mmCIF file of C-alpha atoms and ligand atoms in Angstrom:
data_model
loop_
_atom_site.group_PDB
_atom_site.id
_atom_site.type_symbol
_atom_site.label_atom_id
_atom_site.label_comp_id
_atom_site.label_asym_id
_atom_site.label_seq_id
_atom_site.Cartn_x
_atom_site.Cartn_y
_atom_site.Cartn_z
ATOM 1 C CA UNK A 18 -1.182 -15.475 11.286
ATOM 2 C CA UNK A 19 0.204 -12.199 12.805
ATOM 3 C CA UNK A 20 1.104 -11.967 16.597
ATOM 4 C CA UNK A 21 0.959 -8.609 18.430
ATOM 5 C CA UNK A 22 4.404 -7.697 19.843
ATOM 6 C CA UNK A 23 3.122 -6.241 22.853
ATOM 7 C CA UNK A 24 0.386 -8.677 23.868
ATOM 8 C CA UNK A 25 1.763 -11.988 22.036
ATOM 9 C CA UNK A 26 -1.844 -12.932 21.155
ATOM 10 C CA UNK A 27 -2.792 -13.592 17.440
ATOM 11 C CA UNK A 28 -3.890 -10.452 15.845
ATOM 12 C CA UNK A 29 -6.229 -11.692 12.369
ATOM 13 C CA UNK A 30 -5.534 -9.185 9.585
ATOM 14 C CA UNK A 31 -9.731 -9.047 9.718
ATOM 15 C CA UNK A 32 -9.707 -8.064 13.580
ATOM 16 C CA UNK A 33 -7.289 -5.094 13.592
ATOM 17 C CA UNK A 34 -8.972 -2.383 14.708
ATOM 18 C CA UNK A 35 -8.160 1.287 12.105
ATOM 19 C CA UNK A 36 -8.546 4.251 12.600
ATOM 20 C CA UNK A 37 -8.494 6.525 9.775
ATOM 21 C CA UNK A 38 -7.458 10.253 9.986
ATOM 22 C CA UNK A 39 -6.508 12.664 7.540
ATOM 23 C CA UNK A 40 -6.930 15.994 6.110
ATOM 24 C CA UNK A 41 -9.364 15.941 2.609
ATOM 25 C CA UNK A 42 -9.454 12.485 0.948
ATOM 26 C CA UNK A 43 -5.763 12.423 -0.740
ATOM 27 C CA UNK A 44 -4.131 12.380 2.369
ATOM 28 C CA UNK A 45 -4.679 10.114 4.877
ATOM 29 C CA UNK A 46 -3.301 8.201 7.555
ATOM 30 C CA UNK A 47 -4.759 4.255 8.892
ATOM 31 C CA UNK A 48 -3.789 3.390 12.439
ATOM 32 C CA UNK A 49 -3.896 -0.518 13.149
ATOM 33 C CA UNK A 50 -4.120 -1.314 16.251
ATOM 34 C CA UNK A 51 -4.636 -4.286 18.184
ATOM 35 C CA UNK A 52 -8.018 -5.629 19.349
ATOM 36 C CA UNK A 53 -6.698 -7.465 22.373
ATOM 37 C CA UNK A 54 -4.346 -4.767 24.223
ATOM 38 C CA UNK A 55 -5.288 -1.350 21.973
ATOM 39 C CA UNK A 56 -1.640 -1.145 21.052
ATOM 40 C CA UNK A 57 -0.642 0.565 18.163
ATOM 41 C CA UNK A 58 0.646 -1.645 15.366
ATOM 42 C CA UNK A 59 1.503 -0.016 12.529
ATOM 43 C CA UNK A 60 0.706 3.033 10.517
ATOM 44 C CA UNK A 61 -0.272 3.537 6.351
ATOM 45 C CA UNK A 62 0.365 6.512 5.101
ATOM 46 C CA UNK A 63 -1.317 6.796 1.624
ATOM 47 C CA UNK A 64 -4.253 6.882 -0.694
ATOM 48 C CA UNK A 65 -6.574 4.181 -0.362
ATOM 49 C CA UNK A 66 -9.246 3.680 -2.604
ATOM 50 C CA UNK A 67 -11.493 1.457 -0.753
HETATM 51 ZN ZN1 ZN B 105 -1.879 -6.832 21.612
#
């Protein structure tokens, strides 16, 4: 179980909120961000195949 640094409530890998942006479908970028206090988590940087 994750915590969010900023918030210190548990952040569940199922409950992080993406956001997905990116130019054409090779590149893209996945925000996480938590779903308690919006703050930005991490970033992917990659191609995802889901
Ligand atoms: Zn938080």
């Amino acid at each position: 179980m994750a915590k969010c640094p900023f918030c210190k409530l548990e952040v569940k890998l199922t409950e992080l909120h993406t956001d997905k942006k990116g130019v054409g479908f090779v590149k893209q970028e996945i925000m996480y961000s938590c779903p308690h206090c919006q703050s930005i988590l991490g970033i992917s940087r990659g191609k995802w195949t889901s």
